[in-house]
Coordinates of N, CA and C and ligand atoms in Angstrom, one line a residue:
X1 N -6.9 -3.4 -20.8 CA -7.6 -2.3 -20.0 C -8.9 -2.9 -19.5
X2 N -9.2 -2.8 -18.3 CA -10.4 -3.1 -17.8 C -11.3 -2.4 -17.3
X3 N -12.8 -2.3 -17.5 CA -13.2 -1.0 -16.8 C -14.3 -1.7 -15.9
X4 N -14.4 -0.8 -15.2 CA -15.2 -0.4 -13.3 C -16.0 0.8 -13.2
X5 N -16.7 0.2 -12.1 CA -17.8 1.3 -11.6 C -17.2 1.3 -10.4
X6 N -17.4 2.7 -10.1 CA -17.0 3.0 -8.2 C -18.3 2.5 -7.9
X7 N -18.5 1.3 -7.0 CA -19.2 1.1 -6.5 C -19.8 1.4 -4.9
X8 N -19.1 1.4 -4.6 CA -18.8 2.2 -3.2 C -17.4 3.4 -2.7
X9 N -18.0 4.0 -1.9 CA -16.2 5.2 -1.5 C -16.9 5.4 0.3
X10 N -15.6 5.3 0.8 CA -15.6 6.1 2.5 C -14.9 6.4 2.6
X11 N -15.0 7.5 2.5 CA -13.7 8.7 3.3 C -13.5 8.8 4.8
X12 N -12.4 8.7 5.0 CA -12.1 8.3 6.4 C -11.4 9.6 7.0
X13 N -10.7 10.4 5.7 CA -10.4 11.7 6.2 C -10.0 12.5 5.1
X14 N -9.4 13.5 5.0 CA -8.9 14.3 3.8 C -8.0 13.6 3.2
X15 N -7.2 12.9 3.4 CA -5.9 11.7 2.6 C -6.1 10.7 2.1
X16 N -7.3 9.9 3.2 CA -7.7 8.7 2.8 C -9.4 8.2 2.6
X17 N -9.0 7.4 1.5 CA -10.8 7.1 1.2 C -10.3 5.4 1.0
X18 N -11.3 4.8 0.7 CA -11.7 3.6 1.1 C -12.5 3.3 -0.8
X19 N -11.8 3.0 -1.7 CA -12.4 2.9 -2.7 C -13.1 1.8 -3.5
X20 N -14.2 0.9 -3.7 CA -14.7 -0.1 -4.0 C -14.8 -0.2 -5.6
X21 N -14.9 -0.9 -6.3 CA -14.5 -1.0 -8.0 C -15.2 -2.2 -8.2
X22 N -16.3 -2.2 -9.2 CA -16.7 -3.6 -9.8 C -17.3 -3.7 -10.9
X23 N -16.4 -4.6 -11.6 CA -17.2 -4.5 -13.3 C -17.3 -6.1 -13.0
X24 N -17.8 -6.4 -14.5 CA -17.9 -7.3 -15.3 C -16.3 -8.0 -15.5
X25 N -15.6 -7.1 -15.9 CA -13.9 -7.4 -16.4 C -13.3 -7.7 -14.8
X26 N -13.8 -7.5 -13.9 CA -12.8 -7.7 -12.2 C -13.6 -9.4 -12.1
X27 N -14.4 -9.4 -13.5 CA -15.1 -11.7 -12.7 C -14.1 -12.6 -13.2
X28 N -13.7 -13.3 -12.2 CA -13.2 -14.5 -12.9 C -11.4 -14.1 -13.0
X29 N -10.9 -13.0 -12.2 CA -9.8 -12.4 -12.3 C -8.8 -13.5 -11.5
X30 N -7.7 -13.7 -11.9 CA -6.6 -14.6 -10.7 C -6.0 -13.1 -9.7
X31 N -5.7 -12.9 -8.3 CA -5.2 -12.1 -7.9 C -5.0 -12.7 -6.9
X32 N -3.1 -12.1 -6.7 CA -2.5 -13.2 -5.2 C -2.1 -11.4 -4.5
X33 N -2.3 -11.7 -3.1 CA -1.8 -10.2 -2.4 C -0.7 -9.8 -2.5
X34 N -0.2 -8.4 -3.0 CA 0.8 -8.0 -3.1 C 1.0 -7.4 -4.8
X35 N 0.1 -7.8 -5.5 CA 0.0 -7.6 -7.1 C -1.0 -5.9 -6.9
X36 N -0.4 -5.5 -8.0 CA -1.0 -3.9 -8.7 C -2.1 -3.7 -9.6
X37 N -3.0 -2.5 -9.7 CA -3.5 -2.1 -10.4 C -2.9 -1.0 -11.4
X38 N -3.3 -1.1 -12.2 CA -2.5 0.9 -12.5 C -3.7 1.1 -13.2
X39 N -4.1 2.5 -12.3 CA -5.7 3.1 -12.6 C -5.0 4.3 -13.6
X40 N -5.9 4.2 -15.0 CA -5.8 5.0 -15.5 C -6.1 6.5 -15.2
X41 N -5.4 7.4 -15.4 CA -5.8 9.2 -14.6 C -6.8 9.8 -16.0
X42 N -7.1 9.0 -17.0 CA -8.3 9.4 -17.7 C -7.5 10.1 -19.3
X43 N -6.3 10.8 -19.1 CA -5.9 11.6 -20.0 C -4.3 10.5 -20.4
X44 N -4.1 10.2 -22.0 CA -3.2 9.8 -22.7 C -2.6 8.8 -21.8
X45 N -1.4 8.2 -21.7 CA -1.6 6.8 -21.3 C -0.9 7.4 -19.7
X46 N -1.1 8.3 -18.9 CA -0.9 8.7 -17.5 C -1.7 7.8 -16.3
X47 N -1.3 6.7 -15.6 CA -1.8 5.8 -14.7 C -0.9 5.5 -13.7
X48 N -1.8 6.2 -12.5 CA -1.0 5.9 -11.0 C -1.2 4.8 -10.2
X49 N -0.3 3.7 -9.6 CA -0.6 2.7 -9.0 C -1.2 2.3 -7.4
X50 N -1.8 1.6 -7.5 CA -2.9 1.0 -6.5 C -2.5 -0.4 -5.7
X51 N -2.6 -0.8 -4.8 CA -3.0 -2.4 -4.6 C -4.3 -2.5 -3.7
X52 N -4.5 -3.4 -4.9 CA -6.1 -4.0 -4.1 C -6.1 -4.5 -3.0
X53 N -6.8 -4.3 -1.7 CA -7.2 -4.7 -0.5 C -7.3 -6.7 -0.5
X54 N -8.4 -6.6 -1.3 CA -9.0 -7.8 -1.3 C -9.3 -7.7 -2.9
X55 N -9.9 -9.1 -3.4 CA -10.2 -9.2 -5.0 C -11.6 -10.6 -5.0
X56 N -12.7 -10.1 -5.2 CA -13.4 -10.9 -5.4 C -14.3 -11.2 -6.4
X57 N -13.4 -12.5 -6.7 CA -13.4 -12.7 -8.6 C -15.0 -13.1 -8.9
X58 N -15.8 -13.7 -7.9 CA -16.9 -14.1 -8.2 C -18.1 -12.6 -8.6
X59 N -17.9 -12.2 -7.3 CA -18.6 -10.7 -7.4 C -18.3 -9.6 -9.0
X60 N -16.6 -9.6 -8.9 CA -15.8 -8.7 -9.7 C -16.0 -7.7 -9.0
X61 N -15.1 -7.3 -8.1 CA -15.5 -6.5 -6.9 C -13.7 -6.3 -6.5
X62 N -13.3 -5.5 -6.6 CA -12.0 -5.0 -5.7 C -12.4 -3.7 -4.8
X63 N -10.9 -4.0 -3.9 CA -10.9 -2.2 -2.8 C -9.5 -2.6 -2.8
X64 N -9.8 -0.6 -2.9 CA -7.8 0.0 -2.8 C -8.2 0.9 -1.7
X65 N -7.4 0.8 -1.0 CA -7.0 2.2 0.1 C -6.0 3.2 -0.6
X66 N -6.6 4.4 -0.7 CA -5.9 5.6 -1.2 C -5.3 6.3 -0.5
X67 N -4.1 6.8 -0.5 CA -4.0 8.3 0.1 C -3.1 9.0 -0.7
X68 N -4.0 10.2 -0.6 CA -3.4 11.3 -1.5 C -2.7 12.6 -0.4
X69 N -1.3 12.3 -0.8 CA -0.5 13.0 -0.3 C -0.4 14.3 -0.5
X70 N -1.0 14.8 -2.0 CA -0.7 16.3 -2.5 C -1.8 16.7 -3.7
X71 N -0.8 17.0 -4.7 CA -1.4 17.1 -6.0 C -0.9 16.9 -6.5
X72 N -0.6 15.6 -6.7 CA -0.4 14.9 -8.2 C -1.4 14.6 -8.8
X73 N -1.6 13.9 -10.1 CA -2.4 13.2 -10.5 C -3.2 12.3 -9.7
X74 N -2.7 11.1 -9.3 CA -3.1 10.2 -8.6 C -4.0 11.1 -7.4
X75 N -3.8 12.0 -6.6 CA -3.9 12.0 -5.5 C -5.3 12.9 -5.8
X76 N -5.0 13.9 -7.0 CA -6.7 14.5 -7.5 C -7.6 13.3 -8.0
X77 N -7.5 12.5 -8.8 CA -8.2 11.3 -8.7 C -8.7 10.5 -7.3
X78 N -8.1 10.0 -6.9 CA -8.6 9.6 -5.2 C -9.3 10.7 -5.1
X79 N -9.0 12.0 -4.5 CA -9.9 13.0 -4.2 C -11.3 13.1 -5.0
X80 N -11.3 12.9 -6.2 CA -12.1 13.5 -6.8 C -13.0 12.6 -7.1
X81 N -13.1 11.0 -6.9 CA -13.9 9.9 -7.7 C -15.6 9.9 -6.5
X82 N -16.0 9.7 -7.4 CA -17.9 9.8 -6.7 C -18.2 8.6 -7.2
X83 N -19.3 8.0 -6.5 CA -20.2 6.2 -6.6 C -20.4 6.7 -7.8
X84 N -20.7 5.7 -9.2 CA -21.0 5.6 -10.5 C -20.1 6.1 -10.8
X85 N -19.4 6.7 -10.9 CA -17.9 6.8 -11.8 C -17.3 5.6 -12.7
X86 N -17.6 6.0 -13.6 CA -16.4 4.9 -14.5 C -14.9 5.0 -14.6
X87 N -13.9 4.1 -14.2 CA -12.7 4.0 -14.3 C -12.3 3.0 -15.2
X88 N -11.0 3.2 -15.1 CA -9.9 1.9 -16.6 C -8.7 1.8 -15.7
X89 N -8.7 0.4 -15.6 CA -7.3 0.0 -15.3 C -6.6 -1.2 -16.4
X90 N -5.6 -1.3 -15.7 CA -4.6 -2.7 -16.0 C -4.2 -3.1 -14.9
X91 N -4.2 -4.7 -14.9 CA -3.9 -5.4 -14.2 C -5.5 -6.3 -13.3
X92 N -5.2 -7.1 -12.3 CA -3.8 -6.8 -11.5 C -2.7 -7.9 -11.9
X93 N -1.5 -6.7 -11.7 CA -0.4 -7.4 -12.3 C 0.7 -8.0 -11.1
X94 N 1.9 -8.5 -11.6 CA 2.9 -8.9 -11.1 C 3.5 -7.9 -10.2
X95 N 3.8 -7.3 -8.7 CA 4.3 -6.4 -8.4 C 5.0 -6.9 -7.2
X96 N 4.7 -7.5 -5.9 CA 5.6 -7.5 -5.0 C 5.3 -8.9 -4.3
X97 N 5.8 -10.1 -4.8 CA 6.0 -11.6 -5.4 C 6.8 -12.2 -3.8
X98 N 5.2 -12.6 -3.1 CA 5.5 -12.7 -1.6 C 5.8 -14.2 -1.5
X99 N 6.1 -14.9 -2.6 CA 6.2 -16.5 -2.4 C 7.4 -16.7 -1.9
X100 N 7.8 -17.7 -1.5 CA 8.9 -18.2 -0.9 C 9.2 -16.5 0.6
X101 N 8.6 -16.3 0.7 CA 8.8 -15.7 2.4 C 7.7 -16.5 3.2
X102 N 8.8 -17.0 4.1 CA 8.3 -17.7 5.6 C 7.2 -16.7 6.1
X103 N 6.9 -17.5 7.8 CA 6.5 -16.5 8.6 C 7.1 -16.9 9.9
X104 N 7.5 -16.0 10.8 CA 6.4 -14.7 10.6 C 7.0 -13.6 10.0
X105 N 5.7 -12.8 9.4 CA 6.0 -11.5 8.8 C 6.3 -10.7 9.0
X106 N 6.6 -9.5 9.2 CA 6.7 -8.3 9.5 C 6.8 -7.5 8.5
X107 N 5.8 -6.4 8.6 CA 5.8 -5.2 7.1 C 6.1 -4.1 7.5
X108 N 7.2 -3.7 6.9 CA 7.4 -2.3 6.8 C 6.8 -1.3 5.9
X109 N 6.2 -0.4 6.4 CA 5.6 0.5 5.2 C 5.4 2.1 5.5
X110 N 4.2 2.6 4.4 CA 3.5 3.9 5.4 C 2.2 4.1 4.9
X111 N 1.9 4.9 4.5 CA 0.2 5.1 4.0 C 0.0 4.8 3.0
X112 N 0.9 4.4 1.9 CA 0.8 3.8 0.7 C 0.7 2.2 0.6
X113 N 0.9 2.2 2.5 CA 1.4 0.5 2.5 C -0.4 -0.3 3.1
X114 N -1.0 0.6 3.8 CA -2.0 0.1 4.2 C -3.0 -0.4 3.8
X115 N -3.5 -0.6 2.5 CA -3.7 -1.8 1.5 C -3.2 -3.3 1.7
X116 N -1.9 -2.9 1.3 CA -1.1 -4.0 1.3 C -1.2 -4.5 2.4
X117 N -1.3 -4.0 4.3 CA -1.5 -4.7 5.1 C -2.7 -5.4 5.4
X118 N -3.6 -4.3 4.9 CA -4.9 -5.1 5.2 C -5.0 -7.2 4.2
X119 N -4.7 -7.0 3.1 CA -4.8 -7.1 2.4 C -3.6 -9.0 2.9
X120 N -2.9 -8.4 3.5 CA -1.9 -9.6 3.7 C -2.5 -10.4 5.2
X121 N -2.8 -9.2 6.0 CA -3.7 -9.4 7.3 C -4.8 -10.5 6.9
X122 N -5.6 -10.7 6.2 CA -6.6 -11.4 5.3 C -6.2 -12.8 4.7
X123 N -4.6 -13.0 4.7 CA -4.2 -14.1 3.2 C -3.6 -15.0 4.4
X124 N -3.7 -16.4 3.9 CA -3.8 -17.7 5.2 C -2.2 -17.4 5.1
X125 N -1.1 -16.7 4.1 CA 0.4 -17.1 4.0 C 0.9 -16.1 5.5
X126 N 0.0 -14.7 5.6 CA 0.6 -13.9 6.3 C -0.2 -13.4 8.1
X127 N -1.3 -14.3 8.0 CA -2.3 -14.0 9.4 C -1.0 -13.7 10.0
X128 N -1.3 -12.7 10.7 CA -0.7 -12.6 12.2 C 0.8 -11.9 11.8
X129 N 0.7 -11.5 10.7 CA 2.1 -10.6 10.6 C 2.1 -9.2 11.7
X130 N 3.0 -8.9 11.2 CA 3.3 -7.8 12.3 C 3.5 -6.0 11.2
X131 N 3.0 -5.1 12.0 CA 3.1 -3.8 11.3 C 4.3 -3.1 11.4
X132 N 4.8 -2.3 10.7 CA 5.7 -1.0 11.5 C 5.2 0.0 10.0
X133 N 4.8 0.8 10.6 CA 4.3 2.2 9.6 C 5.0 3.7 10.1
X134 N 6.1 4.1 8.8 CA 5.6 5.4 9.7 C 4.7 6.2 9.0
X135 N 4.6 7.5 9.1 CA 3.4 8.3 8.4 C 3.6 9.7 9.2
X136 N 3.2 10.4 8.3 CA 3.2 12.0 8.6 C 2.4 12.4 9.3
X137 N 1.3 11.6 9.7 CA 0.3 12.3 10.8 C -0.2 11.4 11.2
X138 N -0.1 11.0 12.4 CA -0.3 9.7 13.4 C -1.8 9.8 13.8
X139 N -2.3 11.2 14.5 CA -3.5 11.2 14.5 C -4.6 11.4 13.4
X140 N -4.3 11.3 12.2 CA -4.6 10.6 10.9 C -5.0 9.6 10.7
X141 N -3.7 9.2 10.8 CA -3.4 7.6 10.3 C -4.5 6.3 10.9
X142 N -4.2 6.5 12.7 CA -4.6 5.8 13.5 C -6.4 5.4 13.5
X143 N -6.8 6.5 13.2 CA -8.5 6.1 13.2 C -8.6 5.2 11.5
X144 N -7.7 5.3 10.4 CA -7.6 5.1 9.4 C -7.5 3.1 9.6
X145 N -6.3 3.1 10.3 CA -5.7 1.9 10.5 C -7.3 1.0 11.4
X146 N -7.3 1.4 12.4 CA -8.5 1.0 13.3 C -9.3 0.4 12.1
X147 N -10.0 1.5 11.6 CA -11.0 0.6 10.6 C -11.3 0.0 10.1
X148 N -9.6 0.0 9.5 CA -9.6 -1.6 8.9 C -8.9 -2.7 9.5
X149 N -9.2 -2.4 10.6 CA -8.6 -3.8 11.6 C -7.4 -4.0 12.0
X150 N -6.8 -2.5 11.6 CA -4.7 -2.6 12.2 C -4.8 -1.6 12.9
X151 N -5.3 -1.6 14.0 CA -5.7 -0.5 15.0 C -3.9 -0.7 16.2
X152 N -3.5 -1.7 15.8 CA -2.5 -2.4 17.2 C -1.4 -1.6 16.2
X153 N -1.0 -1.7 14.8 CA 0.2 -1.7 14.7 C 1.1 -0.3 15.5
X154 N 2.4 -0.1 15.4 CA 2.6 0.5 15.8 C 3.0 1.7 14.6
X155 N 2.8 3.4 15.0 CA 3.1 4.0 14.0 C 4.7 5.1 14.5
X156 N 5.0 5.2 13.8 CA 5.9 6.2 13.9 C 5.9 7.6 13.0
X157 N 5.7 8.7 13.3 CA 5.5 9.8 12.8 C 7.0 10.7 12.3
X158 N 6.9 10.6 10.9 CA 8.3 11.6 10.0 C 8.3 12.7 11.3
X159 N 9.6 13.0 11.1 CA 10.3 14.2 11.7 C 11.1 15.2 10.5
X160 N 11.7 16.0 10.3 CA 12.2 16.7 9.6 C 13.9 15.5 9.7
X161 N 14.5 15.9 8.0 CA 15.5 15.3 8.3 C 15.4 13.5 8.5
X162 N 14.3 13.0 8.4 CA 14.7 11.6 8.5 C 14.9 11.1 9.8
X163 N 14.6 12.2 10.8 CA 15.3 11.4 12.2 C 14.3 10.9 12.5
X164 N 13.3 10.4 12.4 CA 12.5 9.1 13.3 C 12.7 7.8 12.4
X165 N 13.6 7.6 11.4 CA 14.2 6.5 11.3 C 15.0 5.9 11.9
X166 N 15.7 6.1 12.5 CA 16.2 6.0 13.7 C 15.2 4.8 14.7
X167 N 14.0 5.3 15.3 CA 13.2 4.6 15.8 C 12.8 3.4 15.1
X168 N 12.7 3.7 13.2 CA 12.1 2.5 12.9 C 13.2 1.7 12.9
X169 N 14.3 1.6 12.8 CA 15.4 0.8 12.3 C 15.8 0.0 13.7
X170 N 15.4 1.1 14.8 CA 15.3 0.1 16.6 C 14.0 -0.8 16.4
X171 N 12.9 -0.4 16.0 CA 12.0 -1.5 16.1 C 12.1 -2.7 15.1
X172 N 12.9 -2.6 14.2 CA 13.0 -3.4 12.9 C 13.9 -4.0 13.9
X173 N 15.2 -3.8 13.9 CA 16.3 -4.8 14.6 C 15.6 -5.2 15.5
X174 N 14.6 -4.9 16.6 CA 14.2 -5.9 17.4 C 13.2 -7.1 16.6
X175 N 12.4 -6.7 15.7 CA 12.1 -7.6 15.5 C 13.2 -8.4 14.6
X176 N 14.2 -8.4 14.0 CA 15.1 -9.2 13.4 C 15.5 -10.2 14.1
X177 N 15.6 -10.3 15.4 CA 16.0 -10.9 16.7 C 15.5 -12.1 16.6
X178 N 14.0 -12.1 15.8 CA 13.5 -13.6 15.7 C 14.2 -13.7 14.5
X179 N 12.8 -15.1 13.9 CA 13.1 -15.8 12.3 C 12.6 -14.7 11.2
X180 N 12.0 -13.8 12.0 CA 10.9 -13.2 10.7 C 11.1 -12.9 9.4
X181 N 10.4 -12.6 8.7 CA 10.6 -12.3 7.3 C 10.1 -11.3 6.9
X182 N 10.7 -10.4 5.8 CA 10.3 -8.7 6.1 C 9.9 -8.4 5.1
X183 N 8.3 -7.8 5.0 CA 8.5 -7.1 3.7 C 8.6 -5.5 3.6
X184 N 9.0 -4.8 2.9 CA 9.5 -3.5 3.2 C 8.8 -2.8 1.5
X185 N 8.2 -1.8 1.9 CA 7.0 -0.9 1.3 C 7.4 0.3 1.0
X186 N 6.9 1.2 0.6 CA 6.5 2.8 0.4 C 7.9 3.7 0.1
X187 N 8.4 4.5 1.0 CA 9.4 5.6 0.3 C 10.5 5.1 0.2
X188 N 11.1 4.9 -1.1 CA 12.8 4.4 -1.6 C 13.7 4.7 -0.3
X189 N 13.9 5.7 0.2 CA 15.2 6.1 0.8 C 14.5 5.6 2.5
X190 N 13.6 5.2 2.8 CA 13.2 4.8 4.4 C 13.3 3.0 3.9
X191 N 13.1 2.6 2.3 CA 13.5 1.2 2.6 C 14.8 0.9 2.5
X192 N 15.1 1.6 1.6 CA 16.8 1.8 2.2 C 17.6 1.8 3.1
X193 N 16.9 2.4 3.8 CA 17.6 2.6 5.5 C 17.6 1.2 6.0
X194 N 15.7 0.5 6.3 CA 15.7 -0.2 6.8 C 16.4 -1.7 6.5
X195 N 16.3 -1.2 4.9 CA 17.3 -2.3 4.3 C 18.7 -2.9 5.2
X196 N 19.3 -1.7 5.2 CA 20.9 -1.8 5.8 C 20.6 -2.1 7.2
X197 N 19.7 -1.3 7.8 CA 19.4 -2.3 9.4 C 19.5 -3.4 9.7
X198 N 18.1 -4.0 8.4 CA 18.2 -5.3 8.5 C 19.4 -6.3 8.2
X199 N 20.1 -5.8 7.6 CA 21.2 -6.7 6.7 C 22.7 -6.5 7.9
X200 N 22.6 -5.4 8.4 CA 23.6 -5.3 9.9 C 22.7 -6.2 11.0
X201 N 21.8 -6.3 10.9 CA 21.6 -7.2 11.9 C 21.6 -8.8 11.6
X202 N 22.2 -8.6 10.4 CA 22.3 -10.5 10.0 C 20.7 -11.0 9.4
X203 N 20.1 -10.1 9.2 CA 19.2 -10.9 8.4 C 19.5 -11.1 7.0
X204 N 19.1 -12.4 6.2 CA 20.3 -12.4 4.9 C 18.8 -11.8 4.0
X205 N 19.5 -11.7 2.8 CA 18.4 -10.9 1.6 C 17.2 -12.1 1.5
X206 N 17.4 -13.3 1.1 CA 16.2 -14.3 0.9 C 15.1 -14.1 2.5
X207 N 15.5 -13.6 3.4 CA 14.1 -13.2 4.1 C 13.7 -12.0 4.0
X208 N 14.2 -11.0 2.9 CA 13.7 -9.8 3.0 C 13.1 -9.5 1.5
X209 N 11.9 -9.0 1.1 CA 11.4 -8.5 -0.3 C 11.1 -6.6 -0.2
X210 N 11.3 -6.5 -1.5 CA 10.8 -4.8 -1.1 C 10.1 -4.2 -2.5
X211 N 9.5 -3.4 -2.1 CA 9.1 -2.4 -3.6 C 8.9 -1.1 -3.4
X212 N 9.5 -0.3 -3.7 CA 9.3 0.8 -3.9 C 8.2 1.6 -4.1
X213 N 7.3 2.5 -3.5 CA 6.1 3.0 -3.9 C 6.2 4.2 -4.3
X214 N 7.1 4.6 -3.8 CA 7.0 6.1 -4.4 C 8.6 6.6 -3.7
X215 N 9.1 7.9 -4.6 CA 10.2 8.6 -4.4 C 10.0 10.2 -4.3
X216 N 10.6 10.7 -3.4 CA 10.2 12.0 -3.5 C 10.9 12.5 -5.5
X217 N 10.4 13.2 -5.9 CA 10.9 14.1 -7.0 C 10.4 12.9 -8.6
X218 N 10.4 11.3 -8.2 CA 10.1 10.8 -9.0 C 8.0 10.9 -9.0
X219 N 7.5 10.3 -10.3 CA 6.1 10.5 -10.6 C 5.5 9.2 -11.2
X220 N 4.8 8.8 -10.6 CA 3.8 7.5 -10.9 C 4.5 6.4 -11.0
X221 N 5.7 6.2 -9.6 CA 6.4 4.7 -10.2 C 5.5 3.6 -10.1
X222 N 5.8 2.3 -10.5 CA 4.9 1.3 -10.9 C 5.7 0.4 -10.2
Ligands
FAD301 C1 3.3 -1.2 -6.7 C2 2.7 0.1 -6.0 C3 1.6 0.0 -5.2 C4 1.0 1.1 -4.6 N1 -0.1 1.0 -3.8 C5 -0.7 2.1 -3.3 C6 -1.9 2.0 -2.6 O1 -2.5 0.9 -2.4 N2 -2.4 3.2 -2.0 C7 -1.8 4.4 -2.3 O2 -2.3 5.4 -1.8 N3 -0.7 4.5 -3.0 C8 -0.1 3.4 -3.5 N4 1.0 3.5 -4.2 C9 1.7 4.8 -4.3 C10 1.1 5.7 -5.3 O3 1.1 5.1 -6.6 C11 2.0 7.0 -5.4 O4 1.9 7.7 -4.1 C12 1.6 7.9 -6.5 O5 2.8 8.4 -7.0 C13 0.7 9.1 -6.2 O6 0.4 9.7 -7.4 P1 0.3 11.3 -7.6 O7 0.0 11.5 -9.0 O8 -0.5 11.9 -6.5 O9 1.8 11.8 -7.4 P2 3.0 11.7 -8.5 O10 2.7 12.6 -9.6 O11 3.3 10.3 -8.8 O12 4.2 12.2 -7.6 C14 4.5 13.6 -7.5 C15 5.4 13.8 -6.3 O13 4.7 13.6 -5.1 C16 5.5 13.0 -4.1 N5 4.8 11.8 -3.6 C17 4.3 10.8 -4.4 N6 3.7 9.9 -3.6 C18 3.8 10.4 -2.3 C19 3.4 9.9 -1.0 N7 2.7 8.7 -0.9 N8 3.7 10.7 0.1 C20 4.3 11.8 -0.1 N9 4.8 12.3 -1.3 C21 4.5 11.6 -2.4 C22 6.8 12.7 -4.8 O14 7.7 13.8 -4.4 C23 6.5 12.8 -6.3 O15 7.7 13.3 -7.0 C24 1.6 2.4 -4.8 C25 2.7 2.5 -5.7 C26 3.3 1.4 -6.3 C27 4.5 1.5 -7.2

């Protein structure tokens, strides 16, 4: 368990904040992009997961991009943390193991995933990947993305029923068309979909990775 000071927070809207963390315990840390935190929620061993933006071992300095979807745990945490706050995590750990993927990249995700792009946007393996996000509220999202420098990706906005997968699974097969290499993020059943897209379009499994962020009805997967 390691512990942090909020060292910095910007809220960018009701969903999303911009969270800064730096102890003593974050110096000297190894962290490759795509690895987890699990922030403790303060009460018995209940900890919702994170990926760090960037990790700067000299400083002992990380950032996570939050968004809090509802009221879970996790999401009154994001909501609720103020500068000087003390937190407890673990990690960062082993979570979504980007070695052996070529480029170019392309990430599939959604608001749980924008961390992770910033984060890959930044790393010499992935410059110049490519986005596909969808997200529940576009004019949300988009000043969110901007600010941290993925102002271009393209977003696609949920519909009831799942139908704007559909759209993502047209922009994924187009990009399939090249070499690229996929990584695929956030809600179980939309990487699922895009899974079987990609895999009808002849992309074989060795260029594609995925992880799971969250499931509707499931709570704090890791
Ligand atoms: C490896 C990993 C890395 C992650 N990185 C990030 C990150 O960098 N930033 C980030 O914001 N999140 C990230 N997540 C997702 C985050 O951990 C979950 O969204 C978390 O479950 C939210 O906690 P909660 O307590 O609010 O909801 P929970 O109590 O865990 O879930 C309650 C219910 O809320 C719904 N739900 C959960 N998450 C979402 C969602 N995103 N959108 C809509 N409904 C939802 C589900 O129906 C769930 O049953 C990551 C998850 C994993 C596994």
């Amino acid at each position: 368990m390691r512990t942090a000071r909020v060292a910095a927070i910007k809220t960018f809207s009701p969903h999303f904040r911009l969270v800064d963390l730096e102890g003593e315990a974050f110096r000297n840390v190894a962290w490759t992009v795509g690895q987890k935190v699990q922030m403790s929620m303060g009460s018995g061993l209940i900890a919702r997961t994170y990926t760090p933006m960037s990790w700067d071992a000299s400083r002992g300095r990380t950032r996570l991009l939050t968004f809090s979807h509802g009221d879970g745990p996790g999401s009154r945490w994001a909501t609720g943390l103020r500068e000087g706050d003390t937190c407890q995590c673990f990690g960062p750990r082993r979570s979504l193991d980007l070695s052996g993927l070529g480029s170019p990249l392309v990430l599939f995700g959604d608001e749980t995933s924008f961390g992770l792009a910033a984060a890959l946007r930044d790393s010499s393996q992935a410059a110049g990947a490519t986005q596909v996000f969808e997200v529940s509220d576009v004019a949300e999202s988009r000043p969110v993305l901007q600010a941290i420098g993925l102002g271009q990706a393209p977003l696609i906005e949920r519909i009831a029923n799942d139908a704007h997968l559909a759209a993502v699974e047209a922009e994924i097969s187009r990009l399939a068309a090249s070499s690229a290499h996929f990584i695929l993020t956030g809600k179980a059943s939309s990487i699922q979909r895009v899974s079987r897209a990609l895999k009808a379009a002849g992309v074989t499994s060795s260029r594609i990775k995925s992880k799971v962020y969250w499931a509707p009805g499931k709570s704090g997967l890791d």
